[in-house]
Coordinates of C-alpha atoms (C1' of nucleotides) in Angstrom, one line a residue:
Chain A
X119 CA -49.6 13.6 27.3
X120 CA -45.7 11.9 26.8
X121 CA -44.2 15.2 27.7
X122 CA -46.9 16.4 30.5
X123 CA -44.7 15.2 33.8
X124 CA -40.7 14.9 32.3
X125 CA -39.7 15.7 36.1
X126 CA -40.8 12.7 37.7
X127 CA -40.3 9.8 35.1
X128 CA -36.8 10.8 33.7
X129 CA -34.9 13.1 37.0
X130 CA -36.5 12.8 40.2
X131 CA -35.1 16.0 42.3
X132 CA -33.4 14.9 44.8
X133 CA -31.2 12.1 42.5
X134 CA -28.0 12.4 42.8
X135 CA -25.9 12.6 39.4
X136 CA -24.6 9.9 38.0
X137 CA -21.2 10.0 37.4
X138 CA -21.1 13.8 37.5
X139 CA -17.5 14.5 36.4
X140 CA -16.0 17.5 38.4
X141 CA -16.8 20.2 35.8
X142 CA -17.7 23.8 36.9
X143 CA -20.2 24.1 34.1
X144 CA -22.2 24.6 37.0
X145 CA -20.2 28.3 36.5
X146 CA -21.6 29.7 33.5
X147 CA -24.4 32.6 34.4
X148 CA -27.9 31.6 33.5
X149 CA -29.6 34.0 31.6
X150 CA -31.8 36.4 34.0
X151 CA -35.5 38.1 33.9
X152 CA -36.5 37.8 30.4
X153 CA -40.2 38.0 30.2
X154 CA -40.8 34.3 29.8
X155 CA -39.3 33.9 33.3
X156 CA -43.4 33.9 35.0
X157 CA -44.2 31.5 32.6
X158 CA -44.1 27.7 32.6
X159 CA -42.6 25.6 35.2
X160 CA -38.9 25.2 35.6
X161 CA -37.9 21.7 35.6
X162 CA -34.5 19.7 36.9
X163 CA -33.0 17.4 34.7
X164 CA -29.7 14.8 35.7
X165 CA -26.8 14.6 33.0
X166 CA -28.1 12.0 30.5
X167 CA -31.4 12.6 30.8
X168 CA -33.8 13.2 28.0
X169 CA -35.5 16.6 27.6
X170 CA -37.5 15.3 24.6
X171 CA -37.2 12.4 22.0
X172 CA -37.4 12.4 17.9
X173 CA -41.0 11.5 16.9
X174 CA -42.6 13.0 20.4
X175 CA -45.6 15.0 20.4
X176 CA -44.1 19.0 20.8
X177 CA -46.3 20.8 22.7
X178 CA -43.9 22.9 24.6
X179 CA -41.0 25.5 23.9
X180 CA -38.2 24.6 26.3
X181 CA -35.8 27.4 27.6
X182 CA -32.5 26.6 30.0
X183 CA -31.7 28.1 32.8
X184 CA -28.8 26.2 33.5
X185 CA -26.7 23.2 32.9
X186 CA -26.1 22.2 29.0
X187 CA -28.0 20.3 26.9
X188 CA -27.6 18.7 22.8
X189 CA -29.8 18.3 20.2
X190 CA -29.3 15.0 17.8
X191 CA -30.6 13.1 15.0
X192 CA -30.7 9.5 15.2
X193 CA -30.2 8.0 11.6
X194 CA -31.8 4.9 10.4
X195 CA -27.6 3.3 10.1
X196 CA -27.0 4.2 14.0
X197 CA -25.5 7.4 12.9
X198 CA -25.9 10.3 15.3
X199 CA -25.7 13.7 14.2
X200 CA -25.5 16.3 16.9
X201 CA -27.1 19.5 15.4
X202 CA -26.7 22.1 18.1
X203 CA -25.6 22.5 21.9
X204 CA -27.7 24.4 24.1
X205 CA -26.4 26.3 26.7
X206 CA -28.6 28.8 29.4
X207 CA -30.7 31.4 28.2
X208 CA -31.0 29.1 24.7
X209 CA -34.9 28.8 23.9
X210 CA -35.8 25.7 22.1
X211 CA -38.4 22.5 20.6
X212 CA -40.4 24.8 18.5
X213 CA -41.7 22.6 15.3
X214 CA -43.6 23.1 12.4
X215 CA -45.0 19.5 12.6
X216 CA -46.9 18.2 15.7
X217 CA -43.8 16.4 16.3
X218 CA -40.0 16.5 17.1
X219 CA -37.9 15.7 14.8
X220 CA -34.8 16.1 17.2
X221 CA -34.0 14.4 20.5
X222 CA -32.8 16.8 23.3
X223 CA -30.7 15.2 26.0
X224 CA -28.5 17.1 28.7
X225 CA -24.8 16.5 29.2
X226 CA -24.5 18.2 32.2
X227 CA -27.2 18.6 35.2
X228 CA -29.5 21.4 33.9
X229 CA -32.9 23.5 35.2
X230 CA -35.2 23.9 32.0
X231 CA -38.2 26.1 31.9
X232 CA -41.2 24.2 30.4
X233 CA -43.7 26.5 28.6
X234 CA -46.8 25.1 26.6
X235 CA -46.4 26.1 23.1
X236 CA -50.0 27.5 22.6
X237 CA -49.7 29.4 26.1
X238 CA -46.5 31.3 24.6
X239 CA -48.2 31.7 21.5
X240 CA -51.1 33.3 22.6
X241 CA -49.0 35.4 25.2
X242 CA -47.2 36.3 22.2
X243 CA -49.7 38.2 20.6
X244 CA -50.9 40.5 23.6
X245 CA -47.1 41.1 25.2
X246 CA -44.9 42.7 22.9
X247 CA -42.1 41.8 25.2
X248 CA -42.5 38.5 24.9
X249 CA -43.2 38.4 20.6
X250 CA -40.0 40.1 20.7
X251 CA -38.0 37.6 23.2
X252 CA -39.6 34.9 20.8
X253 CA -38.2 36.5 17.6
X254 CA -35.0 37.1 19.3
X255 CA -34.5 33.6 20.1
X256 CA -35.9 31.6 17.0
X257 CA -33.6 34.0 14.9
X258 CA -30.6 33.2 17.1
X259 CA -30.8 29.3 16.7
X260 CA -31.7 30.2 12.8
X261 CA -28.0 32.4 12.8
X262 CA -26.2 29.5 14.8
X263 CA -27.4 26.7 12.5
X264 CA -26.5 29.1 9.9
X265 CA -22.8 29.3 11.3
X266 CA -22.9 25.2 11.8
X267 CA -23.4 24.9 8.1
X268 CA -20.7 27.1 7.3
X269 CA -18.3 24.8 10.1
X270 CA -19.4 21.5 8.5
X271 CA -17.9 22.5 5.2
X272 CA -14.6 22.9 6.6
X273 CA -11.4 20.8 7.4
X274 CA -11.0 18.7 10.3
X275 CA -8.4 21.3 11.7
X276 CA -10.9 24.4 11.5
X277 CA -13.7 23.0 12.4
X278 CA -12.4 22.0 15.9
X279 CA -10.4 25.2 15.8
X280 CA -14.2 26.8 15.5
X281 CA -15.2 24.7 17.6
X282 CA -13.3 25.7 20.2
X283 CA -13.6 29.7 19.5
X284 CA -17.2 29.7 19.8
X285 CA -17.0 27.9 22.9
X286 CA -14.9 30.0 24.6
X287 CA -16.9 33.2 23.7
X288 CA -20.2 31.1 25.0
X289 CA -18.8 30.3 28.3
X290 CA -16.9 33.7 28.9
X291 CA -14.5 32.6 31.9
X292 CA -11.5 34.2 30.6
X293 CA -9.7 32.5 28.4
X294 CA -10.3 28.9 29.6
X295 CA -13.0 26.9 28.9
X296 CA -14.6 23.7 30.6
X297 CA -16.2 21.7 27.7
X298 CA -19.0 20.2 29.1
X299 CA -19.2 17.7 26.6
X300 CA -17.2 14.6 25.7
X301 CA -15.0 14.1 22.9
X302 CA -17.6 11.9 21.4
X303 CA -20.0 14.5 21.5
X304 CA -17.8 16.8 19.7
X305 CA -16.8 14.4 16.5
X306 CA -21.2 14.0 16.2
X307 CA -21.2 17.4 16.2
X308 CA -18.2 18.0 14.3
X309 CA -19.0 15.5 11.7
X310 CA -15.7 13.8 11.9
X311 CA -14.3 10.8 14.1
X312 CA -13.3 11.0 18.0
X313 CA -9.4 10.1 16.9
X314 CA -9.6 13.0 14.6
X315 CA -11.2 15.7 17.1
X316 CA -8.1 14.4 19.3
X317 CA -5.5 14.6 17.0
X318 CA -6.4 18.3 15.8
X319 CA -6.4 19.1 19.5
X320 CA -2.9 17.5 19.7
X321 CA -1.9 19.8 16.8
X322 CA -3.2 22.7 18.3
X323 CA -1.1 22.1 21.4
X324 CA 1.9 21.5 19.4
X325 CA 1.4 24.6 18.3
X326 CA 1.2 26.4 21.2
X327 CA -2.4 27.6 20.1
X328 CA -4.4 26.1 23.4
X329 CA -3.1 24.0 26.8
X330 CA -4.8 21.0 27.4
X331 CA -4.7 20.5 31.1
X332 CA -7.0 17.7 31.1
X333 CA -8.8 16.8 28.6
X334 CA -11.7 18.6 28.6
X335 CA -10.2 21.8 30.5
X336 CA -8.4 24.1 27.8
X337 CA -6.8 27.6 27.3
X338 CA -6.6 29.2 24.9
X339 CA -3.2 30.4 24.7
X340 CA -3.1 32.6 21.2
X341 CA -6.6 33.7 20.5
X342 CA -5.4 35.4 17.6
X343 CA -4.2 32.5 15.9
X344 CA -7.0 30.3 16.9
X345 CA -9.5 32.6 15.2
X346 CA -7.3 32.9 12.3
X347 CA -7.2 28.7 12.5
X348 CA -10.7 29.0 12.2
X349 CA -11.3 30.7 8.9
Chain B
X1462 CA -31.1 53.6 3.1
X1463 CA -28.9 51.1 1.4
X1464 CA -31.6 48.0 0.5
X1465 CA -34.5 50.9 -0.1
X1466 CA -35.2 50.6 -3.7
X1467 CA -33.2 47.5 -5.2
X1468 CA -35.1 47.4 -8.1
X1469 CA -34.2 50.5 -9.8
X1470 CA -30.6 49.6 -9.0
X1471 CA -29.9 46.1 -9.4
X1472 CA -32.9 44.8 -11.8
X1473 CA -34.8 47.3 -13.6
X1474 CA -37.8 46.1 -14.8
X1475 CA -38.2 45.4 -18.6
X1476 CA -34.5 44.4 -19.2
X1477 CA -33.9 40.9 -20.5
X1478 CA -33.0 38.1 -18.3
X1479 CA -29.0 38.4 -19.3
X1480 CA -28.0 34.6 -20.5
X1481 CA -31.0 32.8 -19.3
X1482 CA -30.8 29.2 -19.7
X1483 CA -33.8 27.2 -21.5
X1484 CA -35.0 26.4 -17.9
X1485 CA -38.6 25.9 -16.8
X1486 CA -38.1 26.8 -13.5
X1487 CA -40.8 29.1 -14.0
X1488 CA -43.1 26.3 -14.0
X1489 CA -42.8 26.3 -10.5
X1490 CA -46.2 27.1 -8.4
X1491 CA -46.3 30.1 -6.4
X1492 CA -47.4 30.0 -3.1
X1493 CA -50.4 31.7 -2.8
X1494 CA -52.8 33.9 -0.6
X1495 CA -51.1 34.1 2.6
X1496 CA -51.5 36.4 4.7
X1497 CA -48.5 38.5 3.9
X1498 CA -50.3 38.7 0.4
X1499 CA -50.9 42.6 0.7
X1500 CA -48.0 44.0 2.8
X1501 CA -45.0 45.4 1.1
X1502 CA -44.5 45.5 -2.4
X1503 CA -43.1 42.9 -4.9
X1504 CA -39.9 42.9 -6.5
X1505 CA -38.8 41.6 -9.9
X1506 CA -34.9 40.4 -9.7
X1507 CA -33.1 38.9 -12.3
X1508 CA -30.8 35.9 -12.7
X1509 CA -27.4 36.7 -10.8
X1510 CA -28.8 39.5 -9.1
X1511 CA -28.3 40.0 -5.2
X1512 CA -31.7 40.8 -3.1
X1513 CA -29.3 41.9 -0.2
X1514 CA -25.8 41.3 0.6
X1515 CA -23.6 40.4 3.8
X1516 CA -22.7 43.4 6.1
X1517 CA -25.7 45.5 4.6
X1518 CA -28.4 46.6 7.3
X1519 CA -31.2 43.9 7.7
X1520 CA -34.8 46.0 7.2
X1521 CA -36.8 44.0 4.9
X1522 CA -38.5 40.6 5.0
X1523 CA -38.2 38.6 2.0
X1524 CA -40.7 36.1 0.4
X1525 CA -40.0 34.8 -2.9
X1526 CA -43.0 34.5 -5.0
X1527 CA -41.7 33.3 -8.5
X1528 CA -38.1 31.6 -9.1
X1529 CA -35.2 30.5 -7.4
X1530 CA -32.7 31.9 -5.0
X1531 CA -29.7 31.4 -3.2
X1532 CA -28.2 32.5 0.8
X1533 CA -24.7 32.5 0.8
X1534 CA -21.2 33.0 3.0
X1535 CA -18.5 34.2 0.9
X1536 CA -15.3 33.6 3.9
X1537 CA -12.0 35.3 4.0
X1538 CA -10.1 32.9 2.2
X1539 CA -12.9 33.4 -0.8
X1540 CA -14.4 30.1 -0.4
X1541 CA -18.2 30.0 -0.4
X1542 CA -20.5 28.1 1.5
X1543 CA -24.3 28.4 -0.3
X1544 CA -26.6 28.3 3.1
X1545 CA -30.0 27.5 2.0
X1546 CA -32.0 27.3 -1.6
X1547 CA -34.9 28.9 -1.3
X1548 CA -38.2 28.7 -2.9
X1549 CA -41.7 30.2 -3.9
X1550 CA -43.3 30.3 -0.7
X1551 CA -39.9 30.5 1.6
X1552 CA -39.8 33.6 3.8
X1553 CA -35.8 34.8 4.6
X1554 CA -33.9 37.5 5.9
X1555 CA -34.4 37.6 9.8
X1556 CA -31.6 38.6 11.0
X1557 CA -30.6 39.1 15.0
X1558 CA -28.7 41.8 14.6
X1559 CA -28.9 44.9 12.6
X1560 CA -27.2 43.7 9.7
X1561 CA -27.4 41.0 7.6
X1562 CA -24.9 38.0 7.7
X1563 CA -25.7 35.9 4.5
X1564 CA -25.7 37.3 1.0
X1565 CA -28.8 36.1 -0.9
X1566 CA -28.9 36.3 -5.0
X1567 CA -31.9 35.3 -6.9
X1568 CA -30.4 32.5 -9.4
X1569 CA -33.2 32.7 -11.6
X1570 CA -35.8 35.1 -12.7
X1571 CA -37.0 35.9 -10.1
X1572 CA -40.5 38.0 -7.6
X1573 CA -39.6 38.6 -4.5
X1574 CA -42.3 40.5 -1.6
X1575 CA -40.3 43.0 0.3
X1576 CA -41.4 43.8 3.8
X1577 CA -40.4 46.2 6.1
X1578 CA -39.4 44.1 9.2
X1579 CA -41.1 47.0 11.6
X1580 CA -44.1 46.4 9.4
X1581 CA -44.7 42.8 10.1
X1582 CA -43.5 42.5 13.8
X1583 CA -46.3 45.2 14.2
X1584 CA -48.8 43.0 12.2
X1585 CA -47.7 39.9 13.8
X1586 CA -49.2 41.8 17.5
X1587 CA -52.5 42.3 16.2
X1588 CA -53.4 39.9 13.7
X1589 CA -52.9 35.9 14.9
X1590 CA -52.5 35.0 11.0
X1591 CA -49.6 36.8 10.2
X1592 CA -47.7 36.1 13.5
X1593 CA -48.8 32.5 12.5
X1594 CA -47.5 32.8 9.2
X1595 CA -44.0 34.1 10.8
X1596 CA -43.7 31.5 12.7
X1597 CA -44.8 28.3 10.2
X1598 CA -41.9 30.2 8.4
X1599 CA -39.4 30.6 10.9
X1600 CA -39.8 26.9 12.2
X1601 CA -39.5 26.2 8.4
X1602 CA -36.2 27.9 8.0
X1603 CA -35.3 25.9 11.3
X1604 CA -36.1 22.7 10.3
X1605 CA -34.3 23.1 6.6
X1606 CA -31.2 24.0 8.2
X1607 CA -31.1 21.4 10.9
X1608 CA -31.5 18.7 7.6
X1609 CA -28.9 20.5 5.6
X1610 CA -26.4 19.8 8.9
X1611 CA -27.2 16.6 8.9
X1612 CA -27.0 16.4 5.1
X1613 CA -23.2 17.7 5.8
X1614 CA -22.1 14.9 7.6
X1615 CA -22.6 12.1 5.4
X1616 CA -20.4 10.8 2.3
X1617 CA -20.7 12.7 -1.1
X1618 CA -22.8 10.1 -2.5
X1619 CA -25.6 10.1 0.3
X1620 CA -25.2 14.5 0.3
X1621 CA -25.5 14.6 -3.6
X1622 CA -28.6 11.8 -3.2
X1623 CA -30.2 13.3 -0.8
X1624 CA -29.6 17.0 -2.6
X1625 CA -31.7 15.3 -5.5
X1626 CA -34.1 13.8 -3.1
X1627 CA -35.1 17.0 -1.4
X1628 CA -35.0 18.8 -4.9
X1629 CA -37.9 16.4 -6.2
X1630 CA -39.9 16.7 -3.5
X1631 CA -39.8 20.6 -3.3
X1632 CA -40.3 20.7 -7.3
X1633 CA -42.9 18.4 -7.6
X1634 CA -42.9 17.3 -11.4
X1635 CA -43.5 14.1 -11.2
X1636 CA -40.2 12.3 -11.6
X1637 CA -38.0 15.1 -13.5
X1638 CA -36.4 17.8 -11.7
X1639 CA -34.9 20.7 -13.4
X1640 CA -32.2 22.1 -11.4
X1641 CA -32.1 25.5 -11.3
X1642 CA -28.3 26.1 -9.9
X1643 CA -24.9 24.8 -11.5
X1644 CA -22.4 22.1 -10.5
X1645 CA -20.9 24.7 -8.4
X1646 CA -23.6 26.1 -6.7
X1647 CA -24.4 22.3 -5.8
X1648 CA -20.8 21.8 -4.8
X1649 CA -20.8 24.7 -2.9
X1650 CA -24.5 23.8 -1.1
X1651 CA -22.9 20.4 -0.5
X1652 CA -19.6 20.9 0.9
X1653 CA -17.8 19.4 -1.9
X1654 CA -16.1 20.0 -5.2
X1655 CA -17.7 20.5 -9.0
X1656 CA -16.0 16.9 -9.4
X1657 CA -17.1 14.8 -7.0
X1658 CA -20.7 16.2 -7.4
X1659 CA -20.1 15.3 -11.4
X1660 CA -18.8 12.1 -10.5
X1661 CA -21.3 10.4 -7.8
X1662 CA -24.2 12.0 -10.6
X1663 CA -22.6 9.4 -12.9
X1664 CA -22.2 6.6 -10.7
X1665 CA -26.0 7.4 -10.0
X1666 CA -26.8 7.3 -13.1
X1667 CA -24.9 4.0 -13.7
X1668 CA -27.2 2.3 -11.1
X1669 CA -29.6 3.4 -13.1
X1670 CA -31.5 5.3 -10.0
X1671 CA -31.1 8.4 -12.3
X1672 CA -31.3 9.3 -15.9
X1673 CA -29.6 12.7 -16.8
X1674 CA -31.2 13.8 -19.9
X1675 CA -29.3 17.2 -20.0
X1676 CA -27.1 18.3 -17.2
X1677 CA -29.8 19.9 -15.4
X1678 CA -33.0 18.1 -16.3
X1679 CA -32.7 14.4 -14.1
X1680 CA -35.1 11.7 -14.0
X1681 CA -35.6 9.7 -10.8
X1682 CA -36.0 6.3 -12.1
X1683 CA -35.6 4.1 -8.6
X1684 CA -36.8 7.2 -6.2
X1685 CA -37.0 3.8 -3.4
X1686 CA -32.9 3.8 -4.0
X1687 CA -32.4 7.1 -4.1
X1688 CA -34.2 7.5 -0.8
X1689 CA -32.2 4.8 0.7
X1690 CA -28.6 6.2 -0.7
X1691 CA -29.6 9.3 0.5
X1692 CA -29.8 7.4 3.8
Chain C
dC323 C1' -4.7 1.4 44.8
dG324 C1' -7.0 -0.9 41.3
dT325 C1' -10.8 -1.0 37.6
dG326 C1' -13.1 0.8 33.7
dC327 C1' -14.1 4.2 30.6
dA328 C1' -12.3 8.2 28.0
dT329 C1' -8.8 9.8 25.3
dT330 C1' -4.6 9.5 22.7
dT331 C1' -1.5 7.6 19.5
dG332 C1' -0.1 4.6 15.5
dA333 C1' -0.4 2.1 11.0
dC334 C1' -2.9 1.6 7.2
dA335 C1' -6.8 2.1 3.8
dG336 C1' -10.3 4.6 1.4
dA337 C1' -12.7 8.8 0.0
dC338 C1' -12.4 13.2 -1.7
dA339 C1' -9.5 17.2 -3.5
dT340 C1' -6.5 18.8 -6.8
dC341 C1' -4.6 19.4 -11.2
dA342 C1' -5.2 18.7 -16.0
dA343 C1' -7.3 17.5 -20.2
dC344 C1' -11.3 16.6 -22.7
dT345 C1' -16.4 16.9 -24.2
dA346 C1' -20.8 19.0 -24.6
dG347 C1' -24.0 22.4 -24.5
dT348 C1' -25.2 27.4 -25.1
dG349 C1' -25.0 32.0 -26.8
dT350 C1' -22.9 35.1 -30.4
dG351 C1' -21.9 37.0 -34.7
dG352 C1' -21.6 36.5 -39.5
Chain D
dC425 C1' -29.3 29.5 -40.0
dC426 C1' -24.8 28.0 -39.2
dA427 C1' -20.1 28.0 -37.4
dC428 C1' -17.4 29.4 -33.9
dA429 C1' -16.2 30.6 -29.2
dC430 C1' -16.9 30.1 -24.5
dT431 C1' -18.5 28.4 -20.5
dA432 C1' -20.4 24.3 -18.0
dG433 C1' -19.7 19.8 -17.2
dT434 C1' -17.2 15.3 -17.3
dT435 C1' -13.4 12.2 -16.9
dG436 C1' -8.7 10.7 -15.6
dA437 C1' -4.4 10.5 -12.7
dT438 C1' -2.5 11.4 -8.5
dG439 C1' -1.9 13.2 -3.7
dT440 C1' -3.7 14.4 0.8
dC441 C1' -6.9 14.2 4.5
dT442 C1' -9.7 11.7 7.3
dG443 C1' -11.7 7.2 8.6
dT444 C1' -10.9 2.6 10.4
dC445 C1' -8.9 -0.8 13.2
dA446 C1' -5.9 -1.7 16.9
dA447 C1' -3.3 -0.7 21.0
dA448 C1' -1.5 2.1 24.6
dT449 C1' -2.2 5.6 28.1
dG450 C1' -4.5 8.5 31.4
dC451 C1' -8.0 9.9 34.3
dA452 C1' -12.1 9.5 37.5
dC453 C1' -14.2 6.8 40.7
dG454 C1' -14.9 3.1 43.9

DNA sequence: CGTGCATTTGACAGACATCAACTAGTGTGG
DNA sequence: CCACACTAGTTGATGTCTGTCAAATGCACG
C-alpha cells in the first residue's frame, strides 16, 4: 500500500510551504459538485510534493480541487518530459497497467481528491452520473494530449505563443495570467530549452503581443494576434 | 445525418482497392471476440478513404478490425500533424464535444466496427465487460499519446528509432516490419520533414541496426541498438 | 540590504528545414 | 510482357532555427 496514506508521509497539514512564491494561483475557481465530490478523501499536498511516482502501484483516480499540479516522464538520460499540467476540476492516474507510468508532482499548493480506482469503477456502473463524469474527463485529457501533439510539432515561437493562449483561457482572470509554473517547467513541457522559452517571450513583448510584469505575471495585450502567433 | 452510412458514399463495397501497394499489411491479426464483437455493424473502407472528418458531428465509435488507419489535424496554414496510427484492435473517435476534432482516414484496406456512441455508453451501465472494454481502450489511447509527446521531444534520430521501435512491436513479424504509411505520413507523425526521416533511415541503416530491403519492408538487425537510440 | 536562485541576454555551434536534383520503384498502356 | 511515365524516396548544398555554453541581471526571501 505505497499510495495508501500520501497525506502524512509527503505534506503534513499544517506545513507551511516552502518557498511559496506570492502567486494568486490560489485564485482560480475549483471545480464544484460533480458527482465524484462524496467520494474518496480529499487530500492537501505542499508545492513540490509528489502526488504519485513512475513505476508506483495505481490504485487510485486523482481529481484536484485546487492548486496545480504536472505530469512528467523521467528518461533513462535525465531527460524530463513534462506531458500535461493539471489544473482544478482535471481528473487523473487512470492506467491500463497496474502501474504508473507518469510521475505527478504539484507546483503550487493543491487539495486532491483521492478515489480508489475499483470504488469509482464499480460506482461507475450503477450511477449514470458518475459513468458520464468519468467519460467526460478521460476524453478531455485524450483531447488535450491530442492538442500537445499538435504544439510539439511547432516552432519555438508558436508553441510558447500556444502556450500562453491556452493558459490564459484555463485560468480565466481577464486577460492576465499568473503562470504557476517556472520557466523550466515550461521548456520540459515545451520541448525546447529555458533560454529559448525566454527569448520567444522577449519577442512577444517586443511586439507588443503580451506585458511581462514579472516574469511569471503576463497580459496579454493583443489576443488577436497571439492566437494568430499560435497557428 | 452526415457520418450515417459512409459506406455507400465513401467506399462501396466490391470496388478495387484504387493503387494498392504490394503490402501485407493484411497479414496483420485482428483482434478478436471482445465484447463489442456484436454491437454495430462493420465497415469496409478503402485505402485513402476518410472514416470521419474534423468539424463533422462525433456519433459513432470506431474499432478497426482489419488494416491501418490514420487521426489527423490539417491547421490553417495547411500543415498536418498525423495524431495517432491506429491499429486492429484500437478503439477511436471519443470526442468531448459534439463534434469531432481529428480527421481519421483508413491508409490501407481497411474493417472498421461502427458504433453508435448512445449505444455503448448504455451498454457500458449494464454490462461490466463492455464498460471494461471502454475503459482498457480509453486508458490505451491515453497512454499512446502520452508516448508520442514524449516521442516529440527528442532529436530526429531517437523520434524516427523509436517510430520503428513501436512499429515492430505493434506488428509482430518477427524482425521485419512492413510499414504501412509513406515517408510523409512518417514525417508528418514525427514532427519532421520527408528528408530527415529519409536521411536518419540511412544513417540507421549504415550502423547496420536496420536493413531496408524496399522502402517500406525494414529489418531490425540490432533491435538492442535500436531500443537504445530510440532512447 | 545582501544572498541565492530564476530569468534574461549574448556568442557560437549544431541539427534540421529548405530548395533542388537525382534515383528507384510502381502502375499504365501499348 | 515490356517500355514509359509518374510518384515515392533519396541525396546534396545551403540557410535558419534552436541548443549550448557563458555571463549578466533581476527578483524573492532572509
Amino acid at each position: 500500500m505505497v499510495a495508501a496514506e500520501p497525506v502524512s508521509i509527503q505534506s503534513p497539514a499544517g506545513i507551511r510551504i516552502a518557498k511559496a512564491p506570492s502567486i494568486a494561483t490560489s485564485g482560480v475557481i475549483p471545480k464544484e459538485n460533480g458527482p465524484l465530490d462524496r467520494m474518496g478523501r480529499v487530500v492537501p499536498f505542499n508545492r513540490g510534493s509528489e502526488l504519485y511516482s513512475q513505476l508506483e502501484p495505481a490504485n487510485y483516480l486523482y481529481q484536484l480541487i485546487s492548486g496545480v499540479a504536472q505530469a512528467y516522464r523521467l528518461t533513462a538520460d535525465g531527460h524530463r518530459q513534462i506531458v500535461a499540467f493539471y489544473l482544478p476540476g482535471d481528473l487523473f492516474g487512470f492506467e491500463v497497467g497496474k502501474n504508473h507510468t507518469l510521475s505527478v508532482e504539484a507546483i503550487t499548493y493543491a487539495r486532491v481528491r483521492l478515489i480508489r480506482s475499483s470504488t469509482i469503477m464499480a460506482a461507475a456502473l450503477t450511477d449514470e452520473e458518475v459513468a458520464h463524469q468519468l467519460w467526460i474527463s478521460l476524453a478531455h485529457e485524450v483531447r488535450r494530449n491530442q492538442e500537445h501533439i499538435s504544439r510539439l510539432s511547432k516552432t519555438a515561437r508558436e508553441r510558447v505563443a500556444d502556450f500562453l493562449w491556452e493558459m490564459s483561457k484555463r485560468f480565466p482572470n481577464d486577460g492576465t495570467v499568473e503562470l504557476p509554473m517556472s520557466r523550466l517547467d515550461m521548456a520540459d513541457y515545451l520541448g525546447i530549452t529555458i533560454e529559448t522559452v525566454s527569448r520567444m517571450l522577449t519577442r512577444l513583448m517586443e511586439m507588443s503581443v503580451i506585458k511581462i510584469s514579472r516574469a511569471r505575471k503576463i497580459t496579454i495585450q493583443d489576443p488577436g494576434l497571439l492566437k494568430r502567433l499560435a497557428t
